[in-house]
Coordinates of C-alpha atoms and ligand atoms in Angstrom, one line a residue:
M17 CA -26.6 26.7 3.4
G18 CA -26.1 23.3 1.9
Q19 CA -27.6 20.4 3.8
F20 CA -25.4 17.4 4.8
I21 CA -26.8 14.1 3.6
D22 CA -25.9 10.9 5.2
V23 CA -25.5 8.7 2.1
Q24 CA -25.8 5.5 4.1
T25 CA -29.4 6.2 5.0
F26 CA -30.2 6.5 1.3
Y27 CA -28.0 3.6 0.2
P28 CA -27.8 1.3 3.2
E29 CA -24.9 -1.2 3.2
P30 CA -26.1 -4.5 1.8
K31 CA -26.5 -7.2 4.5
V32 CA -23.1 -8.8 5.0
K33 CA -23.1 -12.3 3.7
S34 CA -21.0 -15.0 5.3
Q35 CA -18.7 -17.0 3.0
W36 CA -18.8 -20.8 3.4
L37 CA -16.5 -23.3 1.8
L38 CA -18.1 -26.7 1.5
I39 CA -15.3 -29.2 1.7
G40 CA -14.9 -33.0 2.0
K41 CA -13.4 -36.0 0.3
E42 CA -14.6 -37.2 -3.1
S43 CA -18.1 -38.5 -3.4
V44 CA -19.2 -37.7 0.1
G45 CA -22.2 -35.8 -1.1
K46 CA -21.1 -32.2 -1.3
T47 CA -22.9 -31.5 -4.6
A48 CA -25.9 -33.5 -3.5
L49 CA -26.1 -31.3 -0.4
T50 CA -25.8 -28.1 -2.4
E51 CA -28.6 -29.3 -4.7
N52 CA -30.8 -30.1 -1.7
L53 CA -30.2 -26.6 -0.2
M54 CA -30.9 -24.9 -3.6
G55 CA -33.9 -27.1 -4.2
K56 CA -32.3 -28.2 -7.5
K57 CA -33.7 -31.4 -8.9
S58 CA -30.9 -32.5 -11.2
G59 CA -29.5 -35.3 -9.0
S60 CA -25.7 -35.9 -8.8
S61 CA -23.4 -38.4 -10.4
N62 CA -22.1 -41.3 -8.4
L63 CA -18.6 -41.0 -10.0
Q64 CA -15.7 -40.1 -7.8
G65 CA -14.3 -36.7 -8.6
S66 CA -17.3 -35.5 -10.5
S67 CA -16.9 -31.8 -9.5
L68 CA -13.9 -30.2 -11.1
F69 CA -14.5 -26.6 -10.3
C70 CA -15.6 -24.5 -7.3
Q71 CA -19.1 -23.3 -7.7
E72 CA -20.7 -20.5 -5.7
Y73 CA -24.3 -20.4 -4.6
T74 CA -26.4 -18.1 -2.3
W75 CA -28.7 -19.7 0.1
N76 CA -30.7 -17.7 2.7
G77 CA -28.2 -14.9 2.6
Q78 CA -25.2 -17.2 2.9
V79 CA -22.7 -17.7 0.1
I80 CA -21.8 -21.4 -0.1
T81 CA -19.0 -22.6 -2.4
D82 CA -19.2 -26.3 -3.5
T83 CA -15.7 -27.6 -4.1
P84 CA -14.2 -30.6 -5.8
G85 CA -13.4 -33.5 -3.5
I86 CA -10.1 -33.4 -1.6
Q87 CA -7.8 -36.3 -2.4
T88 CA -5.5 -36.7 0.6
R89 CA -2.9 -38.9 -1.1
M90 CA -2.6 -37.0 -4.3
D91 CA -1.3 -33.6 -5.5
S92 CA -4.0 -33.1 -8.2
V93 CA -4.7 -29.7 -9.7
V94 CA -8.2 -29.6 -8.2
T95 CA -7.1 -30.5 -4.7
S96 CA -4.5 -27.8 -4.6
Q97 CA -7.2 -25.4 -5.8
V98 CA -9.4 -26.3 -2.9
L99 CA -6.6 -26.1 -0.4
R100 CA -5.7 -22.6 -1.7
R101 CA -9.4 -21.5 -1.3
L102 CA -9.4 -23.0 2.2
K103 CA -6.6 -20.7 3.3
T104 CA -8.7 -17.6 2.7
S105 CA -12.2 -19.0 3.5
E106 CA -14.2 -17.4 6.3
H107 CA -16.2 -20.4 7.5
V108 CA -16.0 -24.1 6.6
I109 CA -18.7 -26.7 6.1
L110 CA -16.8 -30.0 6.7
T111 CA -18.6 -32.8 5.0
L112 CA -17.8 -36.3 6.3
K113 CA -19.1 -39.6 5.1
S114 CA -20.6 -41.5 8.1
T115 CA -19.4 -44.9 6.7
D116 CA -15.8 -43.7 6.7
L117 CA -16.0 -41.3 9.6
P118 CA -12.8 -42.3 11.4
S119 CA -10.6 -42.0 8.3
D120 CA -12.3 -38.8 7.1
L121 CA -11.8 -37.2 10.5
S122 CA -8.1 -38.1 10.7
D123 CA -7.4 -37.1 7.1
L124 CA -9.2 -33.8 7.1
W125 CA -9.3 -32.5 10.7
H126 CA -5.9 -30.8 10.5
M127 CA -7.1 -28.7 7.6
V128 CA -9.9 -27.2 9.7
Q129 CA -8.5 -27.1 13.3
G130 CA -9.0 -23.6 14.8
R131 CA -11.2 -22.4 12.0
S132 CA -14.9 -21.7 12.4
G133 CA -17.7 -23.8 10.8
I134 CA -20.1 -26.7 11.1
V135 CA -19.9 -30.5 10.4
I136 CA -22.3 -32.3 8.1
I137 CA -22.3 -36.1 8.3
T138 CA -23.7 -37.7 5.0
Y139 CA -24.7 -41.2 4.2
W140 CA -26.6 -41.3 7.5
D141 CA -29.0 -43.8 6.0
K142 CA -26.2 -46.4 6.1
V143 CA -25.4 -46.2 9.9
K144 CA -28.5 -44.7 11.5
H145 CA -29.7 -48.0 12.8
R146 CA -26.7 -48.6 15.0
E147 CA -27.3 -47.7 18.6
N148 CA -23.6 -47.1 19.5
V149 CA -23.2 -44.7 16.6
R150 CA -26.1 -42.6 17.8
K151 CA -24.7 -42.5 21.3
E152 CA -21.3 -41.5 20.0
L153 CA -22.8 -38.7 18.0
D154 CA -24.5 -37.3 21.1
K155 CA -21.1 -37.4 22.8
L156 CA -19.5 -35.5 19.9
R157 CA -22.2 -32.8 20.1
A158 CA -21.8 -32.5 23.9
D159 CA -17.9 -32.4 23.8
T160 CA -17.6 -29.7 21.1
D161 CA -19.5 -26.4 20.4
L162 CA -19.8 -27.5 16.8
A163 CA -23.1 -28.4 15.0
W164 CA -22.9 -32.1 13.9
I165 CA -25.8 -32.5 11.4
T166 CA -26.6 -35.9 10.0
I167 CA -28.2 -36.2 6.6
D168 CA -29.3 -38.7 4.0
N169 CA -28.9 -36.6 0.8
R170 CA -31.2 -38.9 -1.1
H171 CA -34.1 -38.1 1.3
V172 CA -33.5 -34.8 3.0
T173 CA -36.2 -33.5 5.4
T174 CA -37.3 -29.9 6.0
E175 CA -36.3 -30.3 9.6
Q176 CA -32.7 -31.0 8.5
L177 CA -32.7 -28.0 6.2
V178 CA -33.8 -25.8 9.1
Q179 CA -31.1 -27.3 11.3
I180 CA -28.5 -26.4 8.6
E181 CA -29.9 -22.9 8.3
Q182 CA -29.6 -22.3 12.0
A183 CA -26.2 -23.9 12.2
L184 CA -24.9 -21.5 9.5
T185 CA -25.9 -18.5 11.7
Q186 CA -23.9 -19.9 14.6
P187 CA -20.5 -21.3 13.4
A188 CA -18.2 -22.6 16.1
R189 CA -14.4 -23.3 16.3
F190 CA -13.1 -26.7 15.3
P191 CA -11.1 -27.9 18.3
T192 CA -7.4 -28.7 17.8
E193 CA -7.8 -32.2 19.0
I194 CA -9.3 -34.7 16.6
P195 CA -12.5 -36.1 18.2
K196 CA -11.9 -39.7 19.4
L197 CA -14.3 -42.4 18.1
E198 CA -15.0 -45.7 19.7
A199 CA -18.1 -47.0 18.0
N200 CA -17.8 -49.0 14.8
W201 CA -19.0 -46.5 12.0
S202 CA -17.5 -48.4 9.2
V203 CA -19.8 -49.9 6.5
K204 CA -18.1 -51.5 3.5
P205 CA -19.9 -51.9 0.2
K206 CA -21.0 -55.5 -0.4
Q207 CA -18.6 -57.8 -2.3
L208 CA -20.1 -58.7 -5.7
V209 CA -19.2 -60.7 -8.7
F210 CA -16.5 -58.1 -9.6
E211 CA -14.5 -59.3 -6.6
Y212 CA -14.1 -62.8 -8.0
A213 CA -10.5 -63.8 -8.8
W214 CA -10.6 -64.3 -12.6
L215 CA -14.2 -63.5 -13.6
G216 CA -14.1 -60.2 -11.8
P217 CA -11.5 -58.4 -13.9
I218 CA -12.7 -59.9 -17.2
L219 CA -16.2 -59.0 -16.5
S220 CA -15.2 -55.5 -15.4
L221 CA -13.2 -54.9 -18.6
C222 CA -16.0 -56.2 -20.7
L223 CA -18.5 -53.9 -19.0
L224 CA -16.2 -51.0 -19.4
V225 CA -15.8 -51.4 -23.2
L226 CA -19.4 -52.4 -23.6
P227 CA -20.7 -48.8 -24.0
A228 CA -18.4 -48.1 -26.9
W229 CA -19.1 -51.4 -28.6
F230 CA -22.9 -51.1 -28.1
A231 CA -22.9 -47.5 -29.3
V232 CA -21.0 -48.3 -32.5
T233 CA -22.8 -51.4 -33.5
N234 CA -26.3 -49.9 -32.9
A235 CA -25.4 -46.6 -34.4
N236 CA -24.3 -48.5 -37.5
A237 CA -27.5 -50.5 -37.7
F238 CA -29.5 -47.3 -37.4
A239 CA -27.4 -45.6 -40.1
D240 CA -27.9 -48.5 -42.5
L241 CA -31.6 -48.4 -41.9
L242 CA -31.9 -44.7 -42.6
Y243 CA -29.3 -44.3 -45.3
P244 CA -31.6 -45.0 -48.3
Y245 CA -34.0 -42.3 -47.1
V246 CA -31.2 -39.7 -46.8
E247 CA -29.3 -40.7 -49.9
S248 CA -31.7 -39.4 -52.5
P249 CA -32.4 -35.9 -51.0
V250 CA -28.6 -35.4 -50.5
N251 CA -27.9 -36.4 -54.1
T252 CA -30.6 -34.0 -55.4
L253 CA -29.0 -31.2 -53.2
K254 CA -25.6 -32.1 -54.5
N255 CA -26.8 -31.9 -58.1
N256 CA -28.4 -28.5 -57.5
L257 CA -25.5 -27.0 -55.6
G258 CA -22.9 -28.5 -58.0
T259 CA -23.7 -25.7 -60.4
L260 CA -22.5 -23.0 -58.0
P261 CA -19.3 -21.2 -58.9
A262 CA -16.0 -22.3 -57.5
P263 CA -15.0 -22.4 -54.7
F264 CA -18.5 -22.7 -53.3
N265 CA -19.2 -25.9 -55.2
H266 CA -16.1 -27.5 -53.7
M267 CA -16.9 -26.3 -50.2
L268 CA -20.4 -27.6 -50.4
V269 CA -20.5 -30.7 -52.7
G270 CA -16.9 -31.5 -53.3
D271 CA -15.4 -34.8 -52.1
Y272 CA -14.8 -33.3 -48.7
G273 CA -17.6 -30.7 -48.8
L274 CA -20.3 -30.0 -46.2
I275 CA -23.2 -31.7 -48.0
S276 CA -21.2 -34.7 -49.0
M277 CA -20.2 -35.3 -45.3
L278 CA -23.5 -34.4 -43.6
P279 CA -25.1 -37.8 -43.8
F280 CA -22.0 -39.3 -42.1
L281 CA -22.4 -36.8 -39.2
I282 CA -26.1 -37.2 -38.8
L283 CA -26.4 -41.0 -39.4
Y284 CA -23.2 -42.3 -37.8
A285 CA -21.7 -39.8 -35.4
L286 CA -24.8 -38.4 -33.7
P287 CA -26.4 -41.8 -32.8
T288 CA -23.0 -43.0 -31.5
V289 CA -22.7 -39.9 -29.3
I290 CA -26.2 -40.4 -28.0
V291 CA -26.1 -44.1 -27.2
F292 CA -22.6 -43.8 -25.7
S293 CA -23.5 -40.9 -23.4
M294 CA -26.7 -42.7 -22.3
I295 CA -24.9 -45.8 -21.2
I296 CA -22.1 -43.9 -19.5
S297 CA -24.5 -41.6 -17.6
I298 CA -26.3 -44.7 -16.2
Y299 CA -22.9 -46.2 -15.2
K300 CA -22.0 -42.9 -13.5
T301 CA -25.3 -42.5 -11.6
T302 CA -25.2 -46.1 -10.3
G303 CA -21.6 -46.0 -9.2
L304 CA -20.8 -48.9 -11.5
I305 CA -18.0 -47.1 -13.3
D306 CA -16.2 -46.5 -10.0
R307 CA -16.6 -50.2 -9.1
L308 CA -15.1 -51.3 -12.4
S309 CA -12.2 -48.9 -12.1
Y310 CA -11.6 -50.1 -8.6
R311 CA -11.4 -53.7 -9.8
L312 CA -9.1 -52.9 -12.7
D313 CA -6.8 -50.5 -10.8
P314 CA -4.0 -53.0 -9.9
F315 CA -3.6 -54.1 -13.5
M316 CA -3.4 -50.5 -14.8
H317 CA -0.5 -49.6 -12.5
K318 CA 1.8 -51.7 -14.7
I319 CA 1.3 -49.2 -17.6
G320 CA 1.5 -46.1 -15.5
L321 CA -2.2 -45.5 -15.1
S322 CA -4.8 -46.0 -12.4
G323 CA -8.2 -47.6 -12.7
R324 CA -9.7 -44.2 -12.8
D325 CA -7.5 -43.2 -15.7
L326 CA -8.9 -46.2 -17.6
V327 CA -12.4 -44.8 -17.0
R328 CA -11.2 -41.4 -18.4
V329 CA -9.8 -43.3 -21.5
V330 CA -13.2 -45.0 -21.9
M331 CA -15.0 -41.7 -21.5
G332 CA -12.7 -40.3 -24.2
F333 CA -14.6 -42.7 -26.6
G334 CA -17.4 -40.2 -26.3
C335 CA -15.2 -37.1 -26.8
N336 CA -11.6 -36.6 -25.9
V337 CA -12.0 -33.1 -24.7
P338 CA -14.1 -33.7 -21.5
A339 CA -11.9 -36.7 -20.8
I340 CA -8.8 -34.5 -21.0
I341 CA -10.4 -31.9 -18.7
Q342 CA -11.3 -34.7 -16.2
T343 CA -7.5 -35.4 -15.8
R344 CA -7.4 -32.4 -13.5
N345 CA -8.2 -35.0 -10.8
C346 CA -5.1 -37.0 -11.6
S347 CA -2.0 -36.7 -9.5
C348 CA 0.4 -34.2 -11.1
C349 CA 2.8 -37.1 -11.7
T350 CA 0.4 -39.3 -13.7
R351 CA -1.6 -36.6 -15.4
G352 CA 0.7 -36.6 -18.4
S353 CA 0.5 -40.4 -18.9
C354 CA -3.3 -40.3 -18.7
I355 CA -3.5 -37.5 -21.3
S356 CA -1.2 -39.5 -23.6
A357 CA -3.4 -42.6 -23.2
I358 CA -6.6 -40.6 -24.1
S359 CA -4.9 -38.9 -27.0
F360 CA -3.5 -42.2 -28.4
G361 CA -6.1 -44.8 -27.5
S362 CA -9.5 -43.2 -27.1
A363 CA -11.2 -43.5 -30.5
C364 CA -13.8 -40.8 -30.1
S365 CA -17.5 -40.9 -31.2
Y366 CA -16.4 -39.5 -34.6
Q367 CA -13.3 -41.7 -35.1
L368 CA -15.0 -45.0 -34.3
P369 CA -18.1 -44.7 -36.6
A370 CA -15.8 -43.3 -39.3
T371 CA -13.6 -46.4 -38.9
V372 CA -16.6 -48.7 -39.1
A373 CA -18.0 -46.8 -42.1
V374 CA -14.7 -47.2 -43.9
F375 CA -14.7 -51.0 -43.2
S376 CA -18.3 -51.2 -44.3
A377 CA -17.6 -49.3 -47.5
A378 CA -14.8 -51.7 -48.3
G379 CA -17.1 -54.6 -47.7
K380 CA -14.9 -55.7 -44.7
P381 CA -16.9 -55.0 -41.5
Y382 CA -15.2 -58.0 -39.8
L383 CA -12.1 -55.8 -39.4
T384 CA -13.7 -53.7 -36.6
L385 CA -12.8 -56.2 -33.8
P386 CA -9.1 -56.7 -34.9
Y387 CA -8.9 -52.9 -35.2
L388 CA -10.1 -52.4 -31.6
L389 CA -7.7 -55.1 -30.4
I390 CA -4.7 -53.5 -32.2
L391 CA -5.7 -50.1 -30.8
A392 CA -5.9 -51.5 -27.2
V393 CA -2.6 -53.5 -27.4
T394 CA -0.6 -50.8 -29.1
T395 CA -1.9 -48.2 -26.5
C396 CA -0.7 -50.5 -23.7
I397 CA 2.7 -50.9 -25.4
Y398 CA 2.9 -47.1 -26.1
L399 CA 2.3 -46.4 -22.4
L400 CA 4.8 -49.1 -21.3
L401 CA 7.4 -47.5 -23.5
T402 CA 6.7 -43.9 -22.8
T403 CA 5.9 -43.8 -19.1
T404 CA 8.7 -43.5 -16.5
K405 CA 9.1 -45.7 -13.4
Q406 CA 8.3 -42.8 -11.3
Q407 CA 4.9 -42.4 -13.1
R408 CA 4.2 -46.1 -12.6
N409 CA 5.0 -45.9 -8.9
A410 CA 2.8 -42.8 -8.5
A411 CA -0.1 -44.5 -10.2
S412 CA 0.0 -47.4 -7.7
Y413 CA 0.3 -45.1 -4.7
N414 CA -3.2 -43.8 -4.6
L415 CA -5.4 -46.8 -3.9
L416 CA -9.0 -46.5 -4.9
S417 CA -11.9 -47.1 -2.5
R418 CA -14.7 -49.5 -3.4
G419 CA -17.8 -47.2 -3.8
F420 CA -21.4 -48.0 -3.0
L421 CA -23.6 -49.1 -5.9
Q422 CA -26.9 -47.1 -5.9
P423 CA -30.1 -47.3 -7.9
P424 CA -29.9 -45.1 -11.0
N425 CA -31.0 -41.5 -10.8
W426 CA -32.9 -41.1 -14.1
R427 CA -33.1 -37.4 -13.7
F428 CA -29.3 -37.1 -13.6
A429 CA -29.0 -39.5 -16.6
L430 CA -31.4 -37.4 -18.6
S431 CA -29.8 -34.1 -17.7
E432 CA -26.4 -35.5 -18.6
M433 CA -27.7 -36.6 -22.0
V434 CA -29.4 -33.3 -22.7
G435 CA -26.0 -31.7 -21.9
V436 CA -24.2 -33.9 -24.3
M437 CA -26.7 -33.2 -27.1
K438 CA -26.5 -29.5 -26.4
S439 CA -22.7 -29.5 -26.6
F440 CA -23.0 -31.6 -29.8
F441 CA -25.2 -29.1 -31.5
N442 CA -23.5 -26.0 -30.0
T443 CA -19.9 -27.0 -30.3
A444 CA -19.3 -30.1 -32.4
F445 CA -21.8 -29.3 -35.2
P446 CA -20.6 -25.8 -36.0
L447 CA -17.0 -27.0 -35.9
F448 CA -17.9 -29.8 -38.3
V449 CA -19.4 -27.2 -40.7
V450 CA -16.4 -24.9 -40.5
I451 CA -13.9 -27.8 -41.1
C452 CA -15.8 -29.2 -44.0
L453 CA -16.0 -25.7 -45.6
L454 CA -12.4 -25.1 -44.9
V455 CA -11.2 -28.4 -46.3
G456 CA -13.4 -27.9 -49.4
F457 CA -11.8 -24.5 -49.9
L458 CA -8.2 -25.9 -49.4
E459 CA -9.0 -28.6 -51.9
W460 CA -10.0 -25.9 -54.4
L461 CA -6.8 -24.1 -53.7
G462 CA -4.8 -27.3 -54.3
V463 CA -3.4 -27.4 -50.8
I464 CA -4.7 -30.8 -50.0
E465 CA -3.2 -32.3 -53.1
S466 CA 0.2 -30.7 -52.4
L467 CA 0.1 -32.0 -48.8
T468 CA -0.9 -35.5 -50.1
H469 CA 2.1 -35.5 -52.5
F470 CA 4.3 -34.3 -49.6
I471 CA 3.5 -37.2 -47.3
A472 CA 2.9 -39.8 -50.0
P473 CA 6.5 -41.2 -49.7
L474 CA 5.8 -41.8 -46.1
M475 CA 2.9 -44.0 -47.1
T476 CA 5.1 -46.1 -49.3
M477 CA 7.5 -46.4 -46.4
V478 CA 4.8 -47.9 -44.2
N479 CA 3.7 -50.2 -47.1
L480 CA 0.5 -48.3 -47.7
P481 CA -0.9 -47.0 -51.0
E482 CA -0.2 -43.3 -51.6
G483 CA -3.9 -42.6 -51.7
A484 CA -4.1 -43.2 -47.9
A485 CA -2.2 -39.9 -47.4
I486 CA -5.3 -37.8 -47.6
A487 CA -7.0 -39.8 -44.8
V488 CA -4.0 -39.2 -42.5
I489 CA -4.1 -35.5 -43.2
L490 CA -7.8 -35.1 -42.7
G491 CA -7.8 -37.5 -39.7
A492 CA -5.4 -35.2 -37.9
I493 CA -7.8 -32.3 -38.4
R494 CA -10.9 -34.1 -37.3
K495 CA -11.2 -37.8 -36.6
D496 CA -14.1 -38.4 -39.0
G497 CA -11.8 -36.9 -41.6
L498 CA -10.3 -40.4 -42.0
A499 CA -13.7 -41.5 -43.5
I500 CA -13.7 -38.5 -45.9
G501 CA -10.2 -39.5 -46.9
L502 CA -10.7 -43.2 -47.3
I503 CA -14.3 -43.5 -48.6
D504 CA -13.9 -40.7 -51.1
S505 CA -10.4 -41.3 -52.1
T506 CA -10.9 -42.9 -55.4
S507 CA -9.9 -39.6 -56.9
Q508 CA -6.5 -40.1 -55.2
G509 CA -6.0 -43.5 -56.8
L510 CA -7.0 -45.6 -53.8
K511 CA -9.7 -48.2 -54.3
L512 CA -10.8 -49.6 -50.9
T513 CA -11.8 -52.9 -52.3
E514 CA -8.5 -53.4 -54.0
I515 CA -6.2 -53.1 -51.0
T516 CA -5.4 -55.9 -48.6
D517 CA -7.0 -56.3 -45.2
I518 CA -3.9 -55.4 -43.4
Q519 CA -3.3 -52.3 -45.6
L520 CA -6.8 -51.2 -44.9
L521 CA -6.4 -51.8 -41.1
C522 CA -3.1 -49.9 -41.1
A523 CA -4.4 -47.0 -43.1
V524 CA -7.4 -46.5 -40.7
Y525 CA -5.1 -47.1 -37.7
L526 CA -2.5 -44.6 -38.8
A527 CA -5.1 -41.9 -39.7
G528 CA -6.8 -42.4 -36.3
V529 CA -3.8 -42.4 -34.0
M530 CA -1.1 -40.4 -35.7
L531 CA -2.3 -37.2 -34.0
P532 CA -5.1 -36.2 -31.7
C533 CA -7.7 -34.0 -33.5
V534 CA -7.2 -30.2 -33.6
V535 CA -9.7 -29.6 -30.8
S536 CA -8.1 -32.2 -28.5
L537 CA -4.7 -30.8 -29.2
L538 CA -5.8 -27.3 -28.4
T539 CA -7.4 -28.6 -25.1
I540 CA -4.1 -30.2 -24.2
V541 CA -2.3 -26.9 -24.9
R542 CA -4.8 -25.1 -22.6
E543 CA -4.8 -27.7 -19.8
M544 CA -1.0 -28.4 -19.8
S545 CA 1.3 -26.3 -22.0
L546 CA 2.4 -25.7 -25.6
G547 CA 5.6 -27.6 -24.8
F548 CA 3.8 -30.6 -23.4
A549 CA 1.4 -30.7 -26.3
S550 CA 4.2 -30.5 -28.9
R551 CA 6.2 -33.3 -27.2
L552 CA 3.1 -35.4 -27.0
A553 CA 2.3 -34.9 -30.7
M554 CA 5.9 -35.7 -31.8
R555 CA 6.0 -38.8 -29.6
Q556 CA 2.6 -39.9 -30.9
I557 CA 3.6 -39.4 -34.6
F558 CA 6.8 -41.4 -34.0
W559 CA 5.1 -44.4 -32.2
A560 CA 2.1 -44.4 -34.5
L561 CA 4.5 -44.8 -37.5
C562 CA 6.5 -47.5 -35.7
F563 CA 3.4 -49.5 -34.9
T564 CA 2.1 -49.1 -38.4
L565 CA 5.4 -50.1 -39.8
A566 CA 5.6 -53.2 -37.7
L567 CA 2.0 -54.2 -38.7
S568 CA 2.2 -53.4 -42.4
W569 CA 5.5 -55.1 -43.1
G570 CA 5.4 -57.6 -40.2
V571 CA 2.0 -59.3 -40.8
P572 CA 2.6 -60.0 -44.6
F573 CA 6.1 -61.2 -43.7
I574 CA 4.9 -63.6 -41.0
S575 CA 2.1 -64.9 -43.2
T576 CA 4.5 -65.7 -46.1
V577 CA 6.8 -67.5 -43.7
F578 CA 4.0 -69.6 -42.3
A579 CA 2.2 -70.1 -45.7
Ligands
GTP629 N1 -27.1 -43.2 0.1 C1 -26.7 -42.0 0.1 N2 -26.1 -41.6 -1.1 C2 -25.6 -40.3 -1.1 C3 -25.7 -39.4 0.0 N3 -25.1 -38.3 -0.3 C4 -24.7 -38.4 -1.6 N4 -25.0 -39.6 -2.1 C5 -24.7 -40.1 -3.4 O1 -23.3 -40.2 -3.6 C6 -23.0 -39.9 -4.9 C7 -21.9 -38.7 -5.0 O2 -22.5 -37.5 -4.5 P1 -22.0 -36.1 -4.9 O3 -22.9 -35.1 -4.3 O4 -21.7 -36.0 -6.3 O5 -20.6 -36.1 -4.1 P2 -19.5 -35.0 -4.1 O6 -18.9 -35.0 -2.7 O7 -20.0 -33.7 -4.7 O8 -18.4 -35.7 -5.1 P3 -17.2 -35.0 -5.9 O9 -17.7 -33.7 -6.4 O10 -16.9 -36.0 -6.9 O11 -16.1 -34.8 -4.9 C8 -24.3 -39.5 -5.6 O12 -24.8 -40.6 -6.3 C9 -25.2 -39.2 -4.5 O13 -26.6 -39.5 -4.8 C10 -26.3 -39.9 1.2 O14 -26.4 -39.2 2.2 N5 -26.8 -41.2 1.2
MG630 MG1 -19.3 -32.6 -6.2

């Protein structure tokens, strides 16, 4: 007779874990709290809206999902994602910032009423000395069954961790009524020089563009220093590989080949990426970047952006791709204009050094500043002309809050830099290799020459030498392509030293802004849609040509009139 076996005694059910959704407004310390629970030592960024995705962790048998900050006055992609998750979540950890407790409670309470969970009050270090606040907290604890745990995420104690652990085993219902507060919880960040009437915005703008400027100038000095040491091994390699059969010789040592372009990547682009990301990570961890965007916010509304969009544009100077992904935090109404601004105006860490390298090769390094000015001014005009009134109103609707400045968290800065370096070597470098090989192959096939002939008349139309066509084509594939096109374009009949300053400026400008690079364009397709990306590309081509036309014909005309 067969014996009946109870499978459950052999394969017992795994212990049922509770699912917790960790929610709160932006920058209240949700990620810092998760890091404290997990014992992670990376430190979090002090940039509003740093988390863009929900991330799940298991802590003492509980599954906790860290979420992006909820923006109560905006319909951003990330906020709708959190609200969707909230509908199906089992328990909630409501994170409130003690310094903004009254507004956090009134803005978020309706989302959790009747649900089960606990409350964590962060930034306790800022209010803990106030007697009336402590008394009010005792009253909150007595009036509700909820656990109200106070925490300073920067110095969390074992006792607080035990409190949280216990609270998670006894979730309670959030009452329907919003708890009433009488004590003064509010602590506002100190007013600093940024708040001065005239000096404030000017200083904020200067500090915001400083990372890009500093990165480019220093990277250039570094490149000039090392170039003599790299030049001769590269030339030896080129001579040796030049004997390879076609198309390999074209792909490796041709004008646009891998070995010919390698010094540019290593000497110009890599140091720019490193220096830029280093400064930006320090800005992020101290909260300086939020402070600057807060100050510049009112000015940005006029062109359909917010102060935070300006930060995204500046971050695009590192690489456009993460900046485009960051726009998930924008309201749905202004996301399009922010992506347009990044795509048009953010000269990435490849485009900027390539531009400077072209100006240096032409013996005209003084053109860098006018170039950046033209880029900034035309981006503003582009946004003014292409954003709708509705977008401009939407940009001004969500007023930013003035964040606290904190001492830098060097661990965060370091881990961010390591991340940037990793993505450079894992993503950007292989892509660079593939594109160089591909362009070398296309050159061997004669495709580049045909394309150049095809768009050459366009160059004549915008008062540029036909030889600039190659830079425009290569710049649309990869931004450093404009250097390949312009520095090595003697074969196309263009001698950099023989064209006028304005022609050189226009050639570099057009090659840089006519289209976002292939990778950015693909990211826009993925983040938005094919339709949006195509419309953006067409609009960008049109306006880039209009601005170039105005510059290339207008400036010589004006100078002859005034001569
Ligand atoms: N003084 C103080 N700083 C804190 C506290 N909690 C977090 N911070 C700082 O606030 C900044 C933002 O913290 P995050 O943990 O990234 O905030 P978040 O809620 O995850 O932010 P988003 O993901 O952007 O919504 C970091 O610089 C933290 O170090 C706290 O209790 N006291
Ligand atoms: Mg976070």
